[in-house]
Amino acid sequence: RPRYEVVRELGAEEVRWFYREDRKTWKPFIGYDSLRIELAFRALGPEPREGEAAAERPAVEPVCVRSGLYEVDVANGECYPVYWNQTEKIPVMRGQWFIDGTWQPLEEEESNLIEQEHLNRFRGQQLQESFDMEVSKPVDGKEAIHSLKLSRNHVDWHSVDEVYLYSDATTSKIARTVTQKLGFSKASSSGTRLHRGYVEEATLEDKPPQTSHIVFVVHGIGQKMDQGRIIKNTAMMRDTARKIEEKYFSNLATHVEFLPVEWRSKLTLDGDTVDSITPDKVRGLRDMLNSSAMDIMYYTSPLYRDELVKGLQQELNRLYTLFCSRNPEFEEKGGKVSIVSHSLGCVITYDIMTGWNPVRLYEQLLQKEEEELEDSWMSYEEQRLLEELYITKQRLREIEERLQGLKASTISKTPVLKFKVENFFCMGSPLAVFLALRGIRPGNSGSQDHILPRTICNRLLNIFHPTDPVAYRLEPLILKHYSNISPVQIHWYNTANPLPYEHMKPSFLNPTKEPTSVTDGESASTVSSPTTSPVMVRRHYGESITNIGKASILGAASIGKGLGGMLFSRFGRSSTTTSQTPEAGKDGAEGDDKKATTVGTPPFSHSSSGFLEPTLELEHRIDFELREGLVESRYWSAVTSHTAYWSSLDIALFLLTFMCKHDQDDTDKSNLDAI
């Protein structure tokens, strides 16, 4: 501020607006938001006096704040979210007078009274710079030149810019009397110094960057029990991502915004039928299961599955349309969309993207049976009945088509999203089990297209905690031998210069096996089984339960049945190949390796370091595992790990690493060009 400023009304840039969430302390809006709220407040005009009609005040549009996620209703002093429903409104407050040190605002009513009194008494007087300590004398010994009585406090002005607030509670008065008798001044004993105008002036330059990437956060089961949980979880994820963004991605133009997708609470499903048939004993536990695990049963029900899919699809499309209408430049500038799904949400999101529908699967099965029926020999009567069936079906299709014209959607219609998905992040996902039960089996291409075509979604990433009991791996559904390859370890967020994920080579999961004695001929011609390769030391402390289990099973089975040979050598072999008998043991497994190489199957090569050679590898890694904590109890973390993803800084860094990848590559390239 100028050195000798004259006391006048506070400028819009000196006032600061605040909001308060969860009844915590007041948080200041950034300068861009505060200025626009203040201008809307001034456009509103003075409050009507008693007897005046409230309708006389001009209507003011709500002000978009906090990166466009919220709006402020200036007339009612409330803030509310744009993209989701929230029962509790967030109060906002106009700050003019502030407490020294904390810069928390005084309550608006008191602040208005002090401001009015200050202007009446000191308007036009020159004000010395408050931080010029040589000019400003200590308050000790100074008498108050002006005073104002409030309901529970009073304010003393010792000079134009030295203002103190005193509490008039009895205890404060006693304390003040005692300290003054001991020789301390009144101000230093129990007064709180006040400042007029916020410590930092608001500017329009203090604004958030434009959002270039939106992330829809989809919840799993249990939202009926706690409807606001996904909003809180998304807020946690957004806050951790902000910290990571500031620390690692501040030089990039990318700004990632997280939007919660609350699809469950709007669905009625069976109404209260399940509640009515629930016995009363241990009711609390039963209600918890009805509100959580029941969602899985609903999803496997042909009656309600469609309603769940439609609920999520419509909510995703609604949010995207709303976002684009409020940010018209998002699509113009090539904004990207990713989805983060949790638990059962991964399965429903996957089915929406791929259009998987068990009803259509059943229709295909019937069609196949009809074709087989045509090829078989039939009597005249059977042929006549079949012709009748065809005519009836043709008539049925015509009626269905007419009905479809009247009705917007049918049960067989493929759900469609209004946007292309850039990254699909699954967290604690049982998707692999659902796919396995639908008949998905490993192929021999190593492409993500085997389970999710790249035309639908650019990148699929499966994140899980090693002890999460609901999470399963996806990679072995694409290439079978990846069941014996460790998932990629997610870096700790504070790791200095971590190796980029695309440069991390696959490493084996199972323990080292002692080399067995083989004949000279075999040792010369056979590729040694991968189970004999040295193991890569795992990068986190302690093996996960699942991996220890897998390793021990694989180790035992490879001794008994030569599972190493079955997993690696037989991969891609025709079904006519003779199976290995259990009696053959280890030597048999090696013999199998030898036979496999002669029938043209490419051997699964590896190096002595325990890393894979680049044959039969996945195009991109899909399974990513969180590192376990140093003092984490496995059994306790098995209970808590399924919900531990939201506030993890490691996951926030992981998500942003993939979402900001293109911008990061462009920045690195431009830096190299400059060099």
XYZ file of C-alpha atoms in Angstrom:
675
model
C 0.000 0.000 0.000
C 1.107 3.641 -0.394
C 3.317 4.960 2.416
C 0.919 7.624 3.749
C -2.545 6.411 2.843
C -5.701 8.328 3.635
C -8.476 6.487 5.476
C -11.270 5.770 2.990
C -13.719 2.972 2.271
C -12.049 -0.400 1.676
C -11.402 -1.233 -1.978
C -12.713 -4.494 -3.449
C -9.144 -5.838 -3.496
C -8.688 -5.178 0.274
C -11.804 -7.103 1.278
C -11.404 -10.900 1.358
C -14.202 -13.465 1.225
C -14.008 -16.720 3.189
C -15.807 -20.083 3.278
C -16.107 -22.664 6.041
C -16.429 -26.409 5.434
C -17.159 -29.058 8.083
C -17.401 -26.355 10.765
C -13.644 -25.841 10.688
C -11.744 -22.546 10.410
C -12.585 -19.970 7.740
C -10.592 -20.469 4.528
C -9.920 -17.514 2.203
C -11.040 -17.667 -1.438
C -8.210 -17.025 -3.893
C -7.926 -13.449 -5.170
C -9.761 -14.097 -8.467
C -12.763 -15.625 -6.669
C -12.823 -13.054 -3.840
C -12.786 -10.067 -6.204
C -15.657 -11.419 -8.288
C -17.741 -12.225 -5.185
C -17.100 -8.713 -3.821
C -18.134 -7.086 -7.125
C -21.350 -9.176 -7.140
C -21.937 -8.158 -3.506
C -21.564 -4.467 -4.386
C -23.893 -4.885 -7.375
C -26.462 -6.228 -4.931
C -26.667 -2.825 -3.231
C -27.307 -2.149 0.470
C -29.562 -4.464 2.469
C -33.183 -3.255 2.692
C -34.049 -1.423 5.895
C -36.968 -2.468 8.077
C -40.267 -1.978 6.283
C -38.693 -2.125 2.790
C -39.524 -4.993 0.456
C -36.667 -7.448 -0.074
C -37.594 -7.776 -3.770
C -36.229 -4.300 -4.462
C -32.637 -5.601 -4.439
C -31.371 -6.471 -7.944
C -30.962 -10.137 -8.826
C -27.297 -11.148 -9.059
C -26.017 -14.216 -10.897
C -24.268 -16.847 -8.708
C -20.459 -16.546 -8.809
C -18.428 -19.570 -9.976
C -15.597 -20.295 -7.510
C -12.972 -22.896 -6.591
C -12.054 -23.932 -10.148
C -15.740 -23.908 -11.133
C -16.705 -26.696 -8.715
C -18.838 -24.418 -6.520
C -21.119 -21.395 -6.826
C -21.657 -18.586 -4.314
C -25.122 -17.167 -3.720
C -24.103 -13.687 -2.511
C -27.617 -12.647 -1.387
C -27.952 -15.620 1.013
C -24.240 -15.862 1.903
C -24.017 -19.528 0.857
C -21.770 -21.681 -1.289
C -22.926 -24.935 -2.873
C -21.410 -27.545 -5.234
C -22.271 -27.552 -8.948
C -21.698 -31.187 -9.909
C -23.051 -33.089 -6.906
C -25.729 -32.714 -4.232
C -24.833 -31.722 -0.714
C -27.330 -31.344 2.112
C -25.193 -28.940 4.145
C -24.696 -25.527 2.557
C -21.235 -23.995 2.994
C -21.428 -20.565 4.676
C -19.409 -17.683 3.177
C -18.337 -14.493 4.942
C -17.095 -11.066 3.924
C -13.883 -10.224 5.793
C -12.971 -6.565 6.472
C -11.297 -6.682 9.913
C -8.831 -9.456 10.734
C -7.176 -10.910 13.838
C -3.425 -10.371 14.080
C -1.282 -13.448 13.391
C -3.979 -15.852 12.180
C -5.616 -13.395 9.727
C -8.963 -14.978 10.549
C -11.896 -12.606 9.850
C -14.025 -11.085 12.592
C -17.686 -12.072 12.522
C -19.475 -10.053 9.838
C -21.855 -8.210 12.185
C -19.052 -7.011 14.473
C -16.839 -6.238 11.494
C -19.520 -4.011 9.923
C -19.995 -2.059 13.180
C -16.227 -1.533 13.644
C -15.808 -0.486 9.990
C -18.683 2.015 10.242
C -17.253 3.489 13.458
C -13.737 3.631 11.976
C -14.915 5.560 8.903
C -17.062 7.947 10.994
C -14.132 8.772 13.277
C -11.053 8.632 10.995
C -12.232 9.159 7.383
C -9.758 11.441 5.581
C -6.931 11.012 8.125
C -3.525 9.881 6.951
C -2.447 6.370 7.812
C 1.176 5.420 8.457
C 2.459 2.128 7.103
C 1.570 -0.494 9.684
C 4.847 -2.420 9.281
C 7.087 0.666 9.670
C 8.214 -0.133 13.222
C 10.412 2.990 13.632
C 7.456 5.361 13.239
C 4.939 3.204 15.103
C 5.365 3.601 18.889
C 4.587 0.788 21.305
C 1.044 0.800 22.693
C 2.228 0.558 26.327
C 1.214 3.669 28.184
C -0.919 5.000 25.332
C -4.480 5.919 26.165
C -7.264 4.906 23.812
C -8.285 7.840 21.596
C -11.580 6.198 20.689
C -13.647 3.257 21.932
C -16.625 1.229 20.721
C -18.826 -1.057 22.858
C -20.058 -4.263 21.238
C -22.364 -6.937 22.688
C -19.650 -9.048 24.367
C -16.501 -7.116 23.493
C -15.208 -3.599 23.140
C -12.698 -2.063 20.716
C -10.067 0.576 21.553
C -8.290 2.736 18.962
C -4.842 3.775 20.251
C -4.119 5.439 16.903
C -5.563 5.268 13.378
C -3.856 1.958 12.651
C -3.512 0.526 16.178
C -6.810 -1.113 17.052
C -7.376 -3.706 19.783
C -10.321 -5.942 20.603
C -11.049 -6.811 24.266
C -13.419 -9.427 25.607
C -15.866 -8.171 28.229
C -16.356 -11.589 29.827
C -15.883 -11.529 33.639
C -12.785 -13.776 33.597
C -11.112 -11.535 31.007
C -11.825 -8.437 33.127
C -10.268 -10.060 36.246
C -7.199 -11.182 34.280
C -6.843 -7.689 32.811
C -7.057 -5.991 36.240
C -4.425 -8.332 37.744
C -1.947 -7.914 34.867
C -2.395 -4.130 34.804
C -1.631 -3.938 38.548
C 1.553 -5.920 37.851
C 2.583 -3.188 35.408
C 1.552 -4.655 32.060
C -0.364 -2.473 29.639
C -4.044 -3.133 28.945
C -3.380 -3.970 25.262
C -0.617 -6.476 25.896
C -2.483 -8.187 28.753
C -5.633 -9.425 27.023
C -6.230 -7.423 23.844
C -6.200 -8.838 20.336
C -4.779 -6.577 17.689
C -6.984 -6.070 14.634
C -6.014 -5.209 11.058
C -8.212 -3.410 8.579
C -8.065 -5.018 5.140
C -6.581 -8.440 4.311
C -2.821 -9.100 4.477
C -2.722 -9.797 0.729
C -4.588 -7.762 -1.858
C -6.838 -9.719 -4.214
C -5.907 -9.676 -7.912
C -7.536 -11.236 -10.970
C -4.149 -12.791 -11.827
C -4.449 -15.028 -8.739
C -6.636 -17.550 -10.563
C -6.583 -21.325 -11.116
C -5.349 -22.714 -14.455
C -7.885 -23.927 -17.031
C -8.913 -27.559 -16.569
C -7.456 -29.677 -19.372
C -8.240 -33.128 -17.955
C -11.305 -34.261 -16.007
C -11.449 -37.432 -13.934
C -14.751 -39.084 -13.086
C -14.457 -40.915 -9.751
C -16.879 -43.865 -9.620
C -17.734 -45.546 -6.312
C -18.231 -49.257 -5.714
C -20.569 -50.996 -3.290
C -21.879 -49.585 -0.019
C -22.989 -46.113 -1.087
C -26.565 -46.808 0.023
C -25.147 -47.019 3.541
C -23.236 -43.730 3.306
C -24.404 -41.651 0.357
C -21.968 -38.791 0.860
C -18.914 -41.066 1.110
C -17.849 -40.790 -2.554
C -17.980 -36.967 -2.302
C -15.659 -37.065 0.734
C -13.392 -39.665 -0.904
C -13.140 -37.612 -4.113
C -12.366 -34.486 -2.041
C -9.515 -36.405 -0.346
C -8.198 -37.542 -3.725
C -8.483 -33.989 -5.108
C -6.604 -32.510 -2.126
C -3.745 -35.032 -2.351
C -3.568 -34.494 -6.131
C -3.316 -30.694 -5.579
C -0.312 -31.230 -3.275
C 1.369 -33.490 -5.832
C 0.519 -31.085 -8.679
C 2.159 -28.176 -6.834
C 5.224 -30.257 -5.974
C 5.912 -32.108 -9.246
C 3.786 -30.657 -12.066
C 3.712 -26.909 -11.392
C 5.590 -26.214 -14.664
C 2.932 -27.964 -16.792
C -0.174 -26.408 -18.291
C -2.217 -29.489 -17.376
C -4.778 -29.026 -14.627
C -6.626 -32.162 -13.532
C -10.083 -31.890 -11.963
C -11.788 -34.718 -10.033
C -15.598 -35.073 -10.139
C -17.486 -37.616 -7.979
C -20.016 -39.848 -9.750
C -22.724 -40.797 -7.238
C -24.878 -43.272 -9.188
C -26.345 -45.506 -6.468
C -28.593 -43.289 -4.315
C -30.972 -42.380 -7.188
C -31.830 -46.042 -7.848
C -34.851 -47.630 -6.160
C -34.203 -51.246 -7.299
C -36.434 -53.501 -5.147
C -37.757 -50.707 -2.914
C -37.777 -52.175 0.600
C -38.495 -55.829 -0.272
C -35.083 -57.097 0.906
C -35.441 -55.107 4.168
C -38.857 -56.663 4.772
C -37.486 -60.224 4.503
C -34.446 -59.559 6.710
C -34.625 -61.252 10.170
C -34.272 -58.977 13.212
C -31.398 -60.686 15.037
C -27.974 -58.993 14.537
C -29.899 -56.390 12.566
C -26.968 -53.958 12.418
C -24.725 -56.487 10.644
C -27.542 -57.561 8.306
C -28.339 -53.938 7.391
C -24.648 -53.325 6.637
C -24.555 -56.365 4.312
C -27.856 -55.322 2.674
C -26.393 -51.871 2.014
C -23.053 -53.094 0.655
C -22.649 -56.713 -0.499
C -26.243 -56.760 -1.801
C -25.128 -54.499 -4.687
C -23.078 -57.396 -6.116
C -26.192 -59.610 -6.049
C -28.235 -56.855 -7.695
C -25.619 -56.600 -10.433
C -25.706 -60.321 -11.177
C -29.523 -60.189 -11.316
C -30.876 -59.837 -14.883
C -33.766 -57.824 -13.431
C -31.698 -55.017 -11.865
C -28.406 -55.133 -13.755
C -29.698 -52.876 -16.499
C -30.893 -50.306 -13.964
C -27.433 -50.149 -12.347
C -25.698 -49.786 -15.729
C -28.147 -47.129 -16.886
C -27.818 -45.237 -13.595
C -24.031 -44.933 -13.916
C -24.086 -44.257 -17.677
C -26.624 -41.435 -17.348
C -24.739 -39.848 -14.454
C -21.421 -39.928 -16.383
C -23.058 -38.337 -19.446
C -24.917 -35.761 -17.315
C -21.693 -34.651 -15.603
C -19.766 -34.456 -18.882
C -22.514 -32.401 -20.601
C -22.764 -30.070 -17.591
C -18.992 -29.611 -17.453
C -18.748 -28.821 -21.191
C -21.650 -26.341 -20.991
C -19.806 -24.462 -18.222
C -16.376 -24.833 -19.894
C -17.010 -24.410 -23.645
C -13.275 -24.237 -24.453
C -12.635 -27.704 -22.906
C -13.588 -29.689 -26.028
C -12.177 -27.026 -28.398
C -8.731 -27.349 -26.813
C -8.808 -31.167 -26.856
C -9.572 -31.742 -23.171
C -9.158 -35.344 -22.020
C -11.338 -37.536 -19.795
C -10.202 -40.350 -17.502
C -12.184 -42.571 -15.146
C -11.090 -43.800 -11.702
C -13.367 -46.614 -10.510
C -13.371 -48.460 -7.209
C -14.449 -52.038 -6.476
C -17.714 -53.031 -8.235
C -17.688 -49.626 -9.983
C -14.849 -50.989 -12.170
C -17.045 -53.819 -13.477
C -20.037 -51.566 -14.236
C -17.808 -48.930 -15.916
C -16.106 -51.647 -18.001
C -19.500 -53.019 -19.118
C -20.686 -49.529 -20.105
C -17.538 -48.883 -22.167
C -17.579 -52.253 -23.924
C -21.372 -52.606 -24.142
C -21.250 -56.089 -22.613
C -24.748 -57.392 -22.005
C -25.732 -60.915 -20.875
C -29.109 -60.558 -22.674
C -27.372 -60.048 -26.020
C -25.092 -62.957 -25.173
C -28.183 -65.120 -24.681
C -29.615 -63.900 -28.026
C -26.346 -64.892 -29.752
C -26.508 -68.322 -28.089
C -30.069 -68.881 -29.384
C -29.011 -67.789 -32.874
C -26.112 -70.260 -32.780
C -28.465 -73.074 -31.740
C -30.790 -72.188 -34.650
C -27.902 -72.376 -37.118
C -26.903 -75.791 -35.760
C -30.539 -76.885 -36.058
C -30.592 -75.852 -39.732
C -27.542 -77.989 -40.503
C -29.015 -81.097 -38.889
C -31.394 -83.528 -40.695
C -35.102 -82.701 -40.123
C -38.423 -84.298 -40.900
C -41.078 -82.481 -42.962
C -43.055 -81.605 -39.801
C -39.950 -80.143 -38.077
C -39.150 -78.030 -41.166
C -42.736 -76.699 -41.283
C -42.611 -75.746 -37.571
C -39.195 -74.106 -38.028
C -40.539 -71.993 -40.911
C -43.444 -70.916 -38.695
C -40.951 -70.031 -35.973
C -38.946 -67.870 -38.423
C -42.095 -66.026 -39.595
C -43.155 -65.421 -35.967
C -39.676 -64.183 -35.047
C -39.632 -61.883 -38.065
C -42.991 -60.429 -36.961
C -41.642 -60.095 -33.405
C -38.563 -58.170 -34.648
C -40.807 -55.776 -36.619
C -42.898 -55.084 -33.490
C -39.717 -54.607 -31.422
C -38.370 -52.120 -33.968
C -41.618 -50.130 -33.892
C -41.575 -50.199 -30.107
C -37.934 -49.081 -30.140
C -38.962 -46.100 -32.222
C -41.423 -45.096 -29.489
C -39.181 -45.976 -26.596
C -35.771 -44.295 -26.347
C -33.851 -47.300 -25.033
C -34.308 -51.057 -24.841
C -32.637 -53.666 -22.694
C -30.387 -54.797 -25.552
C -29.202 -51.310 -26.463
C -25.482 -50.745 -25.927
C -24.841 -47.979 -23.385
C -22.900 -45.151 -24.976
C -20.666 -42.537 -23.358
C -20.454 -39.043 -24.831
C -16.668 -38.986 -24.542
C -13.586 -41.083 -25.322
C -11.887 -42.454 -22.219
C -8.168 -41.657 -22.123
C -7.219 -43.706 -19.029
C -9.322 -46.198 -17.092
C -7.884 -46.656 -13.584
C -9.296 -49.592 -11.594
C -8.708 -49.486 -7.816
C -9.275 -52.557 -5.645
C -11.044 -54.153 -8.596
C -12.732 -57.587 -8.888
C -13.064 -57.073 -12.679
C -10.659 -59.944 -13.473
C -12.926 -62.448 -11.666
C -16.003 -61.260 -13.583
C -14.093 -61.541 -16.888
C -12.788 -65.021 -16.008
C -16.349 -66.155 -15.184
C -17.510 -64.770 -18.549
C -15.065 -67.089 -20.295
C -12.169 -64.712 -21.026
C -8.997 -66.809 -21.336
C -5.378 -65.768 -21.997
C -4.381 -65.141 -25.612
C -1.004 -64.829 -27.302
C -0.804 -61.206 -28.459
C 0.161 -59.253 -25.325
C -2.262 -56.480 -26.314
C -4.721 -54.714 -24.023
C -7.257 -55.185 -26.857
C -7.736 -58.763 -25.610
C -9.866 -57.436 -22.726
C -10.425 -53.729 -23.553
C -9.929 -52.407 -27.123
C -7.711 -49.310 -27.458
C -10.390 -47.726 -29.669
C -12.658 -47.577 -26.592
C -10.047 -46.662 -23.997
C -6.452 -45.647 -24.625
C -4.971 -47.169 -21.457
C -6.179 -49.607 -18.796
C -4.414 -49.568 -15.415
C -5.236 -51.859 -12.496
C -4.123 -50.526 -9.078
C -4.335 -52.641 -5.938
C -3.001 -52.934 -2.419
C -1.241 -56.315 -1.951
C -3.575 -57.310 0.913
C -6.851 -56.000 -0.567
C -9.136 -59.073 -0.472
C -11.432 -57.718 -3.228
C -8.674 -56.925 -5.771
C -7.481 -59.273 -8.539
C -4.855 -59.112 -11.289
C -5.726 -58.565 -14.971
C -2.416 -59.306 -16.766
C -2.641 -63.144 -16.536
C -5.955 -62.897 -18.469
C -3.971 -61.509 -21.437
C -0.758 -63.566 -21.221
C -0.882 -66.607 -18.947
C 2.742 -66.548 -17.826
C 2.263 -63.102 -16.226
C 0.767 -64.928 -13.223
C 4.394 -65.673 -12.377
C 5.603 -62.116 -12.996
C 5.511 -59.489 -10.296
C 3.081 -56.561 -10.694
C 4.803 -53.196 -11.166
C 5.594 -51.550 -7.840
C 4.079 -48.063 -7.491
C 6.732 -45.539 -6.450
C 6.558 -43.824 -3.105
C 5.616 -40.190 -3.730
C 8.825 -38.865 -2.133
C 11.222 -41.123 -4.088
C 13.996 -39.051 -5.636
C 14.314 -39.552 -9.430
C 12.227 -42.746 -9.721
C 12.648 -44.933 -12.796
C 9.806 -44.191 -15.278
C 7.231 -47.007 -15.321
C 7.742 -47.733 -19.031
C 11.440 -48.421 -18.362
C 10.801 -50.910 -15.533
C 11.455 -54.459 -16.720
C 9.252 -57.383 -15.600
C 10.660 -59.539 -12.795
C 9.774 -63.045 -11.593
C 7.519 -63.669 -8.639
C 8.326 -67.246 -7.595
C 11.271 -68.241 -5.378
C 14.628 -69.486 -6.703
C 14.722 -73.203 -7.388
C 17.893 -75.255 -6.970
C 19.210 -76.344 -10.376
C 18.532 -80.040 -11.078
C 20.967 -82.439 -12.682
C 20.273 -82.951 -16.394
C 22.008 -84.904 -19.107
C 24.625 -83.198 -21.290
C 22.392 -83.334 -24.351
C 19.490 -81.684 -22.535
C 21.593 -78.966 -20.940
C 23.065 -78.035 -24.301
C 19.809 -77.793 -26.214
C 17.140 -76.801 -23.688
C 16.208 -73.331 -22.520
C 16.295 -73.575 -18.730
C 12.929 -73.231 -16.991
C 12.197 -69.733 -15.704
C 11.669 -71.235 -12.259
C 15.446 -71.671 -12.038
C 16.170 -68.003 -12.717
C 17.418 -65.803 -9.888
C 14.648 -63.738 -8.287
C 14.514 -59.965 -8.362
C 14.472 -58.622 -4.815
C 11.059 -57.037 -4.221
C 11.233 -53.310 -3.875
C 9.069 -53.062 -0.762
C 9.459 -54.512 2.714
C 7.879 -57.916 3.020
C 6.079 -60.045 0.457
C 2.339 -59.603 0.097
C 0.123 -62.464 1.267
C -1.191 -63.114 -2.224
C 2.269 -63.240 -3.742
C 3.681 -65.512 -1.044
C 0.685 -67.795 -1.600
C 1.156 -67.814 -5.365
C 4.890 -68.378 -5.091
C 4.531 -71.330 -2.701
C 1.783 -72.918 -4.823
C 3.835 -72.462 -7.988
C 6.971 -73.788 -6.281
C 5.218 -76.917 -4.964
C 3.373 -77.590 -8.208
C 6.486 -77.188 -10.333
C 8.210 -79.958 -8.349
C 5.172 -82.272 -8.536
C 3.821 -81.636 -12.021
C 6.351 -79.549 -13.843
C 4.077 -76.522 -13.748
C 6.888 -74.337 -15.057
C 6.708 -76.291 -18.296
C 2.927 -76.106 -18.398
C 2.881 -72.354 -17.826
C 5.609 -71.342 -20.194
C 6.360 -74.040 -22.749
C 2.806 -75.130 -23.506
C 1.643 -71.610 -23.917
C 0.061 -71.382 -27.380
C 0.494 -75.123 -28.070
C -2.329 -77.031 -29.749
C -4.599 -79.252 -27.654
C -3.343 -82.408 -29.423
C 0.024 -82.254 -27.620
C 0.472 -85.106 -25.155
C 0.062 -83.922 -21.559
C 2.833 -84.362 -19.060
C 2.293 -87.112 -16.483
C 2.987 -86.307 -12.813
C 5.591 -89.091 -12.614
C 7.820 -87.342 -15.126
C 8.864 -84.803 -12.473
C 11.409 -82.084 -13.089
C 13.187 -83.764 -15.968
C 9.849 -84.153 -17.725
C 9.224 -80.432 -17.476
C 12.551 -79.753 -19.122
C 11.777 -82.342 -21.783
C 8.527 -80.525 -22.441
C 10.491 -77.328 -22.970
C 12.600 -79.100 -25.544
C 9.554 -80.518 -27.371
C 7.830 -77.148 -27.368
C 10.728 -75.498 -29.152
C 10.597 -78.087 -31.929
C 6.899 -77.535 -32.790
C 7.464 -73.873 -33.546
C 6.239 -72.265 -30.299
C 8.558 -69.370 -29.428
C 10.315 -70.196 -26.156
C 9.771 -67.825 -23.253
C 13.261 -66.418 -22.994
C 14.758 -64.756 -19.946
C 18.050 -63.439 -18.737
C 20.206 -64.455 -15.795
C 19.222 -61.262 -13.930
C 15.652 -62.449 -13.393
C 14.236 -59.955 -15.905
C 12.312 -61.024 -18.989
C 13.712 -60.686 -22.445
C 11.471 -58.688 -24.812
C 9.594 -61.667 -26.275
C 5.960 -62.371 -25.415
C 5.707 -59.235 -23.297
C 2.660 -57.059 -22.790
C 2.556 -53.877 -24.879
C 1.903 -51.943 -21.676
C 1.924 -53.111 -18.079
C -1.550 -53.132 -16.508
C -1.137 -54.396 -12.913
C 0.348 -51.901 -10.464
C 0.808 -52.763 -6.797
C 1.087 -50.358 -3.874
C 4.040 -50.850 -1.553
C 3.251 -52.114 1.913
C 4.071 -49.952 4.928
C 7.037 -50.819 7.152
C 4.974 -51.449 10.281
C 1.746 -52.531 8.630
C -0.071 -55.522 10.124
C -1.076 -57.793 7.250
C -4.308 -58.971 8.809
C -5.368 -55.495 9.879
C -4.479 -54.046 6.465
C -6.580 -56.787 4.814
C -9.535 -55.171 6.587
C -8.605 -51.541 5.844
C -6.753 -51.747 2.509
C -9.881 -51.845 0.299
C -10.695 -48.247 1.289
C -7.107 -46.976 1.682
C -6.714 -45.675 -1.882
C -8.410 -42.286 -1.552
C -5.927 -40.369 0.571
C -2.744 -42.044 -0.733
C -0.142 -39.580 -2.040
C 1.499 -42.493 -3.903
C -1.713 -43.074 -5.892
C -2.186 -39.323 -6.493
C 1.324 -39.138 -7.994
C 0.693 -42.322 -10.008
C -2.569 -40.982 -11.506
C -1.047 -37.598 -12.381
C 2.060 -39.241 -13.874
C -0.108 -40.963 -16.499
C -2.566 -38.102 -17.000
C 0.142 -35.452 -17.416
C 2.400 -37.754 -19.455
C 1.852 -36.075 -22.849
C 2.439 -32.600 -21.427
C 5.508 -33.848 -19.544
C 6.921 -35.382 -22.751
C 6.256 -32.130 -24.673
C 7.957 -30.057 -21.950
C 10.979 -32.388 -21.853
C 11.200 -32.254 -25.662
C 11.088 -28.428 -25.710
C 13.756 -28.324 -22.985
C 15.973 -30.627 -25.063
C 15.368 -28.492 -28.164
C 16.415 -25.402 -26.205
C 19.625 -27.153 -25.105
